[in-house]
Amino acid sequence: MIATVRSARRLEGAITVPGDKSISHRALILGAVASGESRVRGLSAGADVQSTASCLGALGVEIDGSIVRGRGMGGLRASSGPLDCGNSGTTMRLLAGLLAAQGFSSELIGDESLSRRPMDRVVGPLKQMGANAAWPPLRVGGGTGLHGIEYHPPVPSAQVKSAVLLAGLYAEGKTSVIETVKTRDHTELMLEAMGATVTVDGLTVELERTASLAPLDIDVPGDFSAAAFWLVAAGIVSESKVKLVGVGVNPTRTALADLLTTAGFHLARSKPRFEAREPVADLHVRPAGDLRPLRIDGGMAAEMIDELPVLAVAATQIAGTSVISGAGELRMKESDRVAAMEAGLNAMGADVVAQADGWIIKGPRRLEGARVDSVGDHRVAMALAVAALIADGKTEIEGAECVEISYPAFFDHLEYLA
Ligand code: S3P
């Protein structure tokens, strides 16, 4: 599908972004092994979370609307065929952790993009825990008991941390993960809410073997990474006034908001509340004042990895040179996001130079509508759509149907706000 997006004079209105993708995956996966029925309202409607739900279905878990019928820690059954994780790295890596600890063996497969992504980062620690694990193709489980380890991930990754913790639920002794940067902590928070013995001390998470997990009852907060597109869009389209209702503001997710505020964006929060230990608030955005160039390095890049494509769009409108570095992981996502954003933004007249681990972006540049390629990556498609809102004329985004992965209503929301 080609999406046509025209320049907007203003963005105005209130929207509810989709349920958080990371929390949705975890609620389904942990709900699947809880003792009893979990209620998970407001799940992400995206295709990635649907991939997790259908893999769990193949493992014998019934998911009926917002109800997940937990089968208990030992209740999963072997799937009759490979588990198809679609485009979803989170599905593949988190399920690899859970399934490595099962007495049966599982094979996990994915689409062309997912098949190219590195899985040795989960296979390594799972093998250290005594699991059967191999890649490629990714096969886990069917061995004997696991034992806890102390794991120091070489690359900051919440997916790897979560895979080790999920396996650790079944492992003899203690499992700990010691990070260099604190990545999103939804797994730890949810495990705690479900009664597991998990302790967090700075960058260290420690977990004991767990005999049973209590079911969940949760309204999934809105996805901050989806809200990020509107935070930037309403900040750079003049005269805008946008409210985002019920967004998850877990501090391990909101580094982009802090950075945008420091750079001169006008962001505000109201109605702070908690949902199953996750902080939630309404967010308000108005156009930015004078903006200062962005400087991002390793730790910061890891904290806002999913938001960097749209941050690159913001950088094109800031006077001076913005340097986004330490983001080599962007090249390992659903696409090589460093290359895809460089190509898309430069086709629109921006001055973006890709580096091995980020971009150097000179601004401000007046963008022009162009034909650009999403390369089948949902976050690239949405970031380029934000750029299109400030570009003269019309922009055509190829492969725009990929927004289905995380934000099926994205273009409806864009039309409503513009
Ligand atoms: C996610 C972790 C991040 C992120 C992805 C979702 C998660 O990946 O990019 O969109 O839900 O744990 P990495 O763990 O590979 O950094």
CSV table of C-alpha atoms and ligand atoms in Angstrom, one decimal:
chain,number,residue,atom,x,y,z
A,1,MET,CA,0.0,0.0,0.0
A,2,ILE,CA,1.2,3.5,-0.8
A,3,ALA,CA,0.1,6.1,1.8
A,4,THR,CA,-0.2,9.7,0.6
A,5,VAL,CA,0.5,12.3,3.4
A,6,ARG,CA,0.1,16.0,2.7
A,7,SER,CA,1.7,18.9,4.5
A,8,ALA,CA,-0.4,19.9,7.6
A,9,ARG,CA,-1.1,23.4,8.9
A,10,ARG,CA,-1.8,22.2,12.4
A,11,LEU,CA,-2.5,19.0,14.4
A,12,GLU,CA,-5.3,19.2,16.9
A,13,GLY,CA,-7.3,16.8,19.0
A,14,ALA,CA,-7.1,14.0,21.6
A,15,ILE,CA,-6.3,10.4,20.8
A,16,THR,CA,-5.7,7.2,22.6
A,17,VAL,CA,-2.7,5.4,21.2
A,18,PRO,CA,-2.7,1.6,21.0
A,19,GLY,CA,-1.9,-0.6,24.1
A,20,ASP,CA,1.7,-0.9,24.9
A,21,LYS,CA,3.3,-3.5,22.7
A,22,SER,CA,6.0,-4.6,25.2
A,23,ILE,CA,3.5,-4.9,28.0
A,24,SER,CA,1.0,-6.7,25.8
A,25,HIS,CA,3.5,-9.4,24.8
A,26,ARG,CA,4.5,-9.9,28.5
A,27,ALA,CA,0.9,-10.0,29.7
A,28,LEU,CA,0.0,-12.8,27.2
A,29,ILE,CA,3.2,-14.8,27.9
A,30,LEU,CA,3.2,-14.6,31.7
A,31,GLY,CA,-0.6,-14.9,31.7
A,32,ALA,CA,-0.2,-18.2,29.8
A,33,VAL,CA,1.7,-19.8,32.7
A,34,ALA,CA,-0.2,-18.2,35.5
A,35,SER,CA,-2.5,-20.3,37.7
A,36,GLY,CA,-5.9,-19.2,36.5
A,37,GLU,CA,-7.6,-16.6,34.3
A,38,SER,CA,-5.9,-13.3,33.6
A,39,ARG,CA,-7.8,-10.2,32.5
A,40,VAL,CA,-5.8,-8.1,30.1
A,41,ARG,CA,-7.8,-5.2,28.7
A,42,GLY,CA,-6.5,-2.8,26.0
A,43,LEU,CA,-4.0,-5.2,24.4
A,44,SER,CA,-2.1,-3.9,21.4
A,45,ALA,CA,-4.1,-4.7,18.3
A,46,GLY,CA,-0.9,-4.9,16.2
A,47,ALA,CA,0.2,-7.9,14.3
A,48,ASP,CA,3.2,-8.4,16.5
A,49,VAL,CA,1.1,-9.1,19.6
A,50,GLN,CA,-1.2,-11.2,17.4
A,51,SER,CA,1.9,-13.3,16.6
A,52,THR,CA,2.5,-13.9,20.3
A,53,ALA,CA,-1.2,-14.8,20.9
A,54,SER,CA,-1.1,-17.3,18.0
A,55,CYS,CA,2.1,-19.0,19.2
A,56,LEU,CA,0.6,-19.3,22.6
A,57,GLY,CA,-2.5,-20.8,21.1
A,58,ALA,CA,-0.3,-23.4,19.4
A,59,LEU,CA,1.1,-24.2,22.8
A,60,GLY,CA,-2.4,-24.9,24.2
A,61,VAL,CA,-3.2,-21.6,25.7
A,62,GLU,CA,-6.7,-20.3,25.2
A,63,ILE,CA,-7.0,-16.5,24.7
A,64,ASP,CA,-10.5,-15.2,24.4
A,65,GLY,CA,-10.7,-11.4,24.0
A,66,SER,CA,-9.2,-10.0,27.1
A,67,ILE,CA,-9.1,-13.3,29.0
A,68,VAL,CA,-6.0,-15.5,29.0
A,69,ARG,CA,-6.6,-18.9,30.5
A,70,GLY,CA,-3.4,-19.6,32.3
A,71,ARG,CA,-2.2,-23.3,32.2
A,72,GLY,CA,0.1,-23.0,35.2
A,73,MET,CA,4.0,-23.1,35.1
A,74,GLY,CA,4.0,-26.7,33.8
A,75,GLY,CA,0.9,-26.6,31.6
A,76,LEU,CA,2.2,-25.7,28.1
A,77,ARG,CA,2.0,-28.5,25.5
A,78,ALA,CA,4.3,-29.0,22.5
A,79,SER,CA,3.1,-27.3,19.3
A,80,SER,CA,2.5,-29.6,16.4
A,81,GLY,CA,4.6,-27.5,14.1
A,82,PRO,CA,7.1,-24.5,14.2
A,83,LEU,CA,5.9,-21.5,16.0
A,84,ASP,CA,5.5,-18.5,13.6
A,85,CYS,CA,6.7,-15.3,15.3
A,86,GLY,CA,6.0,-13.2,12.1
A,87,ASN,CA,7.9,-9.9,12.2
A,88,SER,CA,8.2,-9.9,16.0
A,89,GLY,CA,11.6,-10.0,17.7
A,90,THR,CA,10.0,-9.7,21.1
A,91,THR,CA,7.8,-12.8,20.4
A,92,MET,CA,10.8,-14.8,19.3
A,93,ARG,CA,13.2,-13.8,22.1
A,94,LEU,CA,10.8,-13.9,25.0
A,95,LEU,CA,9.2,-17.2,23.9
A,96,ALA,CA,12.7,-18.7,23.4
A,97,GLY,CA,13.4,-18.0,27.1
A,98,LEU,CA,10.1,-19.5,28.3
A,99,LEU,CA,10.3,-22.5,26.0
A,100,ALA,CA,13.9,-23.3,26.7
A,101,ALA,CA,12.8,-24.4,30.1
A,102,GLN,CA,10.1,-26.8,28.9
A,103,GLY,CA,10.5,-30.5,28.7
A,104,PHE,CA,9.6,-30.5,25.0
A,105,SER,CA,11.4,-29.0,22.1
A,106,SER,CA,10.1,-26.0,20.1
A,107,GLU,CA,11.2,-24.4,16.8
A,108,LEU,CA,10.6,-20.7,16.3
A,109,ILE,CA,10.4,-19.2,12.9
A,110,GLY,CA,9.7,-15.8,11.5
A,111,ASP,CA,9.3,-13.7,8.3
A,112,GLU,CA,12.2,-12.6,6.1
A,113,SER,CA,13.1,-9.7,8.3
A,114,LEU,CA,13.0,-11.6,11.6
A,115,SER,CA,15.0,-14.5,10.0
A,116,ARG,CA,17.9,-12.1,9.5
A,117,ARG,CA,17.9,-10.8,13.1
A,118,PRO,CA,20.5,-12.1,15.6
A,119,MET,CA,19.2,-14.8,18.0
A,120,ASP,CA,22.6,-15.9,19.3
A,121,ARG,CA,22.1,-13.2,22.0
A,122,VAL,CA,19.4,-15.4,23.6
A,123,VAL,CA,20.8,-18.8,22.7
A,124,GLY,CA,24.1,-18.0,24.5
A,125,PRO,CA,22.7,-17.3,28.0
A,126,LEU,CA,20.1,-20.0,27.7
A,127,LYS,CA,22.8,-22.6,26.9
A,128,GLN,CA,24.8,-21.3,29.9
A,129,MET,CA,21.7,-22.1,32.0
A,130,GLY,CA,21.9,-25.7,30.8
A,131,ALA,CA,19.1,-25.4,28.2
A,132,ASN,CA,19.1,-27.1,24.8
A,133,ALA,CA,19.2,-24.1,22.5
A,134,ALA,CA,20.5,-23.7,18.9
A,135,TRP,CA,20.3,-21.1,16.1
A,136,PRO,CA,19.8,-21.0,13.1
A,137,PRO,CA,17.0,-22.2,12.9
A,138,LEU,CA,16.0,-21.4,16.5
A,139,ARG,CA,15.3,-24.5,18.5
A,140,VAL,CA,15.0,-24.6,22.3
A,141,GLY,CA,13.8,-26.9,25.0
A,142,GLY,CA,13.5,-30.6,25.5
A,143,GLY,CA,16.4,-31.0,27.9
A,144,THR,CA,16.7,-31.5,31.6
A,145,GLY,CA,16.5,-28.9,34.4
A,146,LEU,CA,18.0,-25.4,34.1
A,147,HIS,CA,20.2,-23.7,36.7
A,148,GLY,CA,20.4,-20.0,37.5
A,149,ILE,CA,23.3,-17.9,36.2
A,150,GLU,CA,24.6,-14.4,36.7
A,151,TYR,CA,24.4,-12.8,33.2
A,152,HIS,CA,26.0,-9.6,32.0
A,153,PRO,CA,24.4,-8.9,28.5
A,154,PRO,CA,27.0,-7.6,26.1
A,155,VAL,CA,24.4,-5.4,24.4
A,156,PRO,CA,21.7,-3.6,26.3
A,157,SER,CA,18.5,-5.5,25.5
A,158,ALA,CA,15.2,-5.8,27.4
A,159,GLN,CA,14.3,-8.8,25.2
A,160,VAL,CA,17.5,-10.7,26.2
A,161,LYS,CA,17.0,-9.7,29.9
A,162,SER,CA,13.4,-10.9,29.7
A,163,ALA,CA,14.4,-14.2,28.0
A,164,VAL,CA,16.9,-15.0,30.7
A,165,LEU,CA,14.3,-14.1,33.5
A,166,LEU,CA,11.6,-16.2,31.9
A,167,ALA,CA,13.9,-19.2,31.8
A,168,GLY,CA,15.0,-18.3,35.3
A,169,LEU,CA,11.5,-18.8,36.6
A,170,TYR,CA,12.2,-22.5,36.1
A,171,ALA,CA,15.9,-22.6,37.0
A,172,GLU,CA,17.4,-24.1,40.2
A,173,GLY,CA,18.8,-21.3,42.4
A,174,LYS,CA,19.0,-17.7,41.6
A,175,THR,CA,19.1,-16.0,38.2
A,176,SER,CA,20.5,-12.6,37.9
A,177,VAL,CA,20.9,-10.1,35.0
A,178,ILE,CA,23.3,-7.2,35.4
A,179,GLU,CA,22.9,-4.5,32.8
A,180,THR,CA,25.1,-1.6,31.9
A,181,VAL,CA,22.1,0.6,31.0
A,182,LYS,CA,18.6,0.1,32.5
A,183,THR,CA,16.4,-1.2,29.7
A,184,ARG,CA,12.6,-1.3,29.9
A,185,ASP,CA,11.6,-3.2,33.1
A,186,HIS,CA,8.1,-4.4,32.3
A,187,THR,CA,9.0,-8.0,32.9
A,188,GLU,CA,10.3,-7.4,36.3
A,189,LEU,CA,7.3,-5.2,37.3
A,190,MET,CA,4.8,-7.8,36.0
A,191,LEU,CA,6.6,-10.7,37.7
A,192,GLU,CA,6.5,-8.8,41.0
A,193,ALA,CA,2.8,-8.0,40.5
A,194,MET,CA,2.2,-11.8,39.9
A,195,GLY,CA,3.9,-12.8,43.1
A,196,ALA,CA,7.4,-13.9,41.9
A,197,THR,CA,10.4,-13.3,44.1
A,198,VAL,CA,12.2,-10.7,42.1
A,199,THR,CA,14.5,-8.0,43.4
A,200,VAL,CA,15.8,-5.0,41.6
A,201,ASP,CA,18.8,-3.1,42.8
A,202,GLY,CA,20.0,-0.5,40.4
A,203,LEU,CA,21.1,-2.3,37.2
A,204,THR,CA,20.8,-5.8,38.8
A,205,VAL,CA,17.7,-7.9,38.6
A,206,GLU,CA,17.6,-11.1,40.6
A,207,LEU,CA,14.9,-13.8,40.4
A,208,GLU,CA,14.2,-17.0,42.4
A,209,ARG,CA,12.7,-20.1,40.9
A,210,THR,CA,8.9,-19.8,40.9
A,211,ALA,CA,6.3,-22.5,41.5
A,212,SER,CA,3.3,-20.5,40.5
A,213,LEU,CA,2.3,-17.0,39.3
A,214,ALA,CA,-1.0,-15.3,40.3
A,215,PRO,CA,-3.2,-14.2,37.3
A,216,LEU,CA,-3.1,-10.6,36.1
A,217,ASP,CA,-5.8,-8.0,36.0
A,218,ILE,CA,-4.5,-5.1,34.0
A,219,ASP,CA,-5.6,-2.2,31.7
A,220,VAL,CA,-2.6,-2.1,29.3
A,221,PRO,CA,-1.3,1.6,29.2
A,222,GLY,CA,-1.0,3.4,25.9
A,223,ASP,CA,2.3,2.7,24.1
A,224,PHE,CA,4.8,5.5,24.7
A,225,SER,CA,6.7,4.4,21.5
A,226,ALA,CA,3.5,5.0,19.5
A,227,ALA,CA,2.9,8.3,21.3
A,228,ALA,CA,6.4,9.4,20.4
A,229,PHE,CA,5.3,10.0,16.7
A,230,TRP,CA,2.7,12.6,17.9
A,231,LEU,CA,5.1,14.1,20.5
A,232,VAL,CA,7.4,15.0,17.6
A,233,ALA,CA,4.7,15.8,15.1
A,234,ALA,CA,2.8,18.2,17.3
A,235,GLY,CA,6.1,19.8,18.3
A,236,ILE,CA,7.1,20.6,14.8
A,237,VAL,CA,3.8,21.4,13.0
A,238,SER,CA,3.0,25.0,14.0
A,239,GLU,CA,-0.2,25.8,15.9
A,240,SER,CA,-0.7,22.2,17.0
A,241,LYS,CA,-2.4,21.1,20.2
A,242,VAL,CA,-2.5,17.4,20.8
A,243,LYS,CA,-3.5,15.4,23.9
A,244,LEU,CA,-2.5,11.7,24.2
A,245,VAL,CA,-4.8,9.9,26.7
A,246,GLY,CA,-3.5,7.2,29.1
A,247,VAL,CA,0.1,6.8,27.9
A,248,GLY,CA,2.5,4.5,29.8
A,249,VAL,CA,5.2,6.8,31.3
A,250,ASN,CA,7.4,4.1,32.9
A,251,PRO,CA,10.8,6.0,33.3
A,252,THR,CA,12.6,3.2,31.4
A,253,ARG,CA,10.6,4.3,28.3
A,254,THR,CA,10.3,8.1,28.5
A,255,ALA,CA,13.9,9.2,27.8
A,256,LEU,CA,12.7,10.8,24.6
A,257,ALA,CA,10.3,13.0,26.4
A,258,ASP,CA,13.0,14.3,28.7
A,259,LEU,CA,15.3,14.9,25.7
A,260,LEU,CA,12.7,16.7,23.7
A,261,THR,CA,11.9,18.9,26.8
A,262,THR,CA,15.6,19.8,27.2
A,263,ALA,CA,15.8,20.6,23.4
A,264,GLY,CA,12.9,23.1,23.8
A,265,PHE,CA,9.7,21.1,23.1
A,266,HIS,CA,6.6,21.9,25.1
A,267,LEU,CA,5.4,18.7,26.7
A,268,ALA,CA,3.2,18.4,29.8
A,269,ARG,CA,1.6,15.6,31.8
A,270,SER,CA,-1.7,15.4,33.7
A,271,LYS,CA,-3.7,12.8,35.6
A,272,PRO,CA,-0.8,10.6,36.8
A,273,ARG,CA,-1.9,7.2,37.9
A,274,PHE,CA,-0.7,3.6,38.2
A,275,GLU,CA,-1.8,0.4,36.4
A,276,ALA,CA,-0.4,-2.9,37.7
A,277,ARG,CA,2.7,-1.0,38.9
A,278,GLU,CA,3.1,0.8,35.6
A,279,PRO,CA,2.9,4.6,35.7
A,280,VAL,CA,0.4,6.2,33.3
A,281,ALA,CA,-0.5,9.8,32.4
A,282,ASP,CA,-2.2,12.0,29.8
A,283,LEU,CA,0.4,13.8,27.7
A,284,HIS,CA,-0.1,17.3,26.1
A,285,VAL,CA,2.0,18.7,23.3
A,286,ARG,CA,2.3,22.1,21.8
A,287,PRO,CA,4.8,23.4,19.2
A,288,ALA,CA,8.3,23.8,20.3
A,289,GLY,CA,10.0,27.1,20.9
A,290,ASP,CA,13.6,27.7,20.0
A,291,LEU,CA,15.2,24.3,19.6
A,292,ARG,CA,18.7,23.3,20.6
A,293,PRO,CA,20.6,20.6,18.6
A,294,LEU,CA,20.5,17.0,19.9
A,295,ARG,CA,23.4,15.1,21.2
A,296,ILE,CA,22.8,11.4,21.9
A,297,ASP,CA,25.4,8.7,22.8
A,298,GLY,CA,25.5,5.1,23.9
A,299,GLY,CA,23.4,4.9,27.1
A,300,MET,CA,20.8,7.4,25.9
A,301,ALA,CA,20.5,5.8,22.6
A,302,ALA,CA,19.7,2.4,24.2
A,303,GLU,CA,17.0,4.1,26.4
A,304,MET,CA,15.2,5.5,23.3
A,305,ILE,CA,16.1,3.0,20.7
A,306,ASP,CA,12.6,2.7,19.2
A,307,GLU,CA,12.1,6.5,19.2
A,308,LEU,CA,15.3,7.4,17.3
A,309,PRO,CA,13.8,7.2,13.8
A,310,VAL,CA,11.2,9.9,14.6
A,311,LEU,CA,13.8,11.8,16.6
A,312,ALA,CA,15.9,12.0,13.4
A,313,VAL,CA,12.9,13.8,11.8
A,314,ALA,CA,12.9,16.4,14.7
A,315,ALA,CA,16.6,16.9,14.1
A,316,THR,CA,16.0,18.0,10.5
A,317,GLN,CA,14.1,21.1,11.9
A,318,ILE,CA,16.6,22.1,14.5
A,319,ALA,CA,19.2,24.8,13.7
A,320,GLY,CA,22.7,23.4,14.0
A,321,THR,CA,24.2,20.0,13.9
A,322,SER,CA,22.6,17.2,15.8
A,323,VAL,CA,24.7,14.1,16.5
A,324,ILE,CA,22.9,10.8,17.2
A,325,SER,CA,25.5,8.1,18.0
A,326,GLY,CA,25.8,4.9,20.0
A,327,ALA,CA,22.8,3.5,18.2
A,328,GLY,CA,24.4,0.6,16.2
A,329,GLU,CA,21.5,-1.6,17.4
A,330,LEU,CA,19.2,0.4,15.1
A,331,ARG,CA,20.8,-1.5,12.2
A,332,MET,CA,19.5,-4.8,13.7
A,333,LYS,CA,15.9,-3.9,14.0
A,334,GLU,CA,13.0,-4.8,11.7
A,335,SER,CA,15.1,-3.1,9.1
A,336,ASP,CA,18.5,-1.3,9.1
A,337,ARG,CA,16.8,1.9,10.5
A,338,VAL,CA,20.0,4.0,10.1
A,339,ALA,CA,20.1,3.4,6.4
A,340,ALA,CA,16.3,3.6,5.9
A,341,MET,CA,15.9,6.9,7.6
A,342,GLU,CA,18.9,8.4,5.9
A,343,ALA,CA,17.5,7.4,2.5
A,344,GLY,CA,13.9,8.6,3.3
A,345,LEU,CA,14.8,11.9,4.8
A,346,ASN,CA,17.4,12.8,2.2
A,347,ALA,CA,14.9,12.0,-0.6
A,348,MET,CA,12.8,14.8,1.1
A,349,GLY,CA,15.6,17.3,1.1
A,350,ALA,CA,17.1,16.7,4.5
A,351,ASP,CA,20.8,16.7,5.3
A,352,VAL,CA,21.4,13.4,7.0
A,353,VAL,CA,24.7,11.5,6.9
A,354,ALA,CA,24.6,8.0,8.2
A,355,GLN,CA,27.3,6.8,10.5
A,356,ALA,CA,28.1,3.2,11.6
A,357,ASP,CA,26.1,3.9,14.8
A,358,GLY,CA,23.7,6.8,14.1
A,359,TRP,CA,23.4,10.0,12.1
A,360,ILE,CA,24.8,13.5,11.8
A,361,ILE,CA,21.9,15.7,10.9
A,362,LYS,CA,22.1,19.4,9.9
A,363,GLY,CA,19.1,21.6,10.1
A,364,PRO,CA,16.9,23.3,9.7
A,365,ARG,CA,16.0,22.1,6.3
A,366,ARG,CA,12.7,22.7,4.5
A,367,LEU,CA,11.4,19.3,3.5
A,368,GLU,CA,9.7,18.6,0.1
A,369,GLY,CA,7.2,15.8,-0.6
A,370,ALA,CA,8.7,12.8,-2.3
A,371,ARG,CA,8.2,9.2,-2.9
A,372,VAL,CA,9.9,7.3,-0.1
A,373,ASP,CA,10.2,3.7,1.0
A,374,SER,CA,9.2,2.3,4.4
A,375,VAL,CA,11.3,-0.8,3.6
A,376,GLY,CA,8.5,-2.7,5.3
A,377,ASP,CA,9.4,-1.3,8.8
A,378,HIS,CA,6.6,0.1,10.8
A,379,ARG,CA,8.6,2.7,12.7
A,380,VAL,CA,10.3,3.9,9.5
A,381,ALA,CA,6.8,4.3,7.8
A,382,MET,CA,5.4,6.3,10.7
A,383,ALA,CA,8.5,8.5,11.1
A,384,LEU,CA,8.5,9.3,7.4
A,385,ALA,CA,4.8,10.2,7.7
A,386,VAL,CA,5.6,12.7,10.5
A,387,ALA,CA,8.3,14.2,8.2
A,388,ALA,CA,5.6,14.4,5.4
A,389,LEU,CA,3.4,16.6,7.7
A,390,ILE,CA,6.0,19.4,7.5
A,391,ALA,CA,7.1,18.7,3.9
A,392,ASP,CA,5.8,20.9,1.0
A,393,GLY,CA,3.2,19.1,-1.2
A,394,LYS,CA,2.6,15.4,-0.9
A,395,THR,CA,4.7,12.5,0.2
A,396,GLU,CA,4.0,8.9,-0.9
A,397,ILE,CA,5.2,6.2,1.5
A,398,GLU,CA,5.6,2.8,-0.1
A,399,GLY,CA,4.8,-0.3,1.9
A,400,ALA,CA,2.8,1.7,4.4
A,401,GLU,CA,0.7,-1.3,5.4
A,402,CYS,CA,3.5,-2.3,7.8
A,403,VAL,CA,2.1,0.2,10.4
A,404,GLU,CA,-0.2,-2.8,11.2
A,405,ILE,CA,2.7,-4.3,13.1
A,406,SER,CA,2.3,-1.9,16.0
A,407,TYR,CA,-0.2,0.8,15.2
A,408,PRO,CA,-3.0,-0.3,12.8
A,409,ALA,CA,-5.0,3.0,13.4
A,410,PHE,CA,-1.9,5.3,12.7
A,411,PHE,CA,-3.1,6.8,9.4
A,412,ASP,CA,-6.7,7.2,10.8
A,413,HIS,CA,-5.3,9.1,13.7
A,414,LEU,CA,-3.1,11.2,11.4
A,415,GLU,CA,-6.2,12.1,9.3
A,416,TYR,CA,-8.2,12.9,12.4
A,417,LEU,CA,-5.5,15.2,13.9
A,418,ALA,CA,-4.5,16.9,10.7
B,1,S3P,C1,11.5,-4.6,23.3
B,1,S3P,C2,12.8,-4.3,23.5
B,1,S3P,C3,13.6,-3.6,22.5
B,1,S3P,C4,12.7,-2.8,21.6
B,1,S3P,C5,11.6,-3.6,21.0
B,1,S3P,C6,10.7,-4.1,22.2
B,1,S3P,C7,10.8,-5.4,24.4
B,1,S3P,O1,14.4,-4.5,21.8
B,1,S3P,O2,13.5,-2.3,20.5
B,1,S3P,O3,10.8,-2.9,20.2
B,1,S3P,O4,9.6,-5.4,24.4
B,1,S3P,O5,11.5,-6.0,25.2
B,1,S3P,P1,15.9,-4.9,22.3
B,1,S3P,O6,15.7,-5.7,23.5
B,1,S3P,O7,16.4,-5.8,21.1
B,1,S3P,O8,16.7,-3.7,22.5
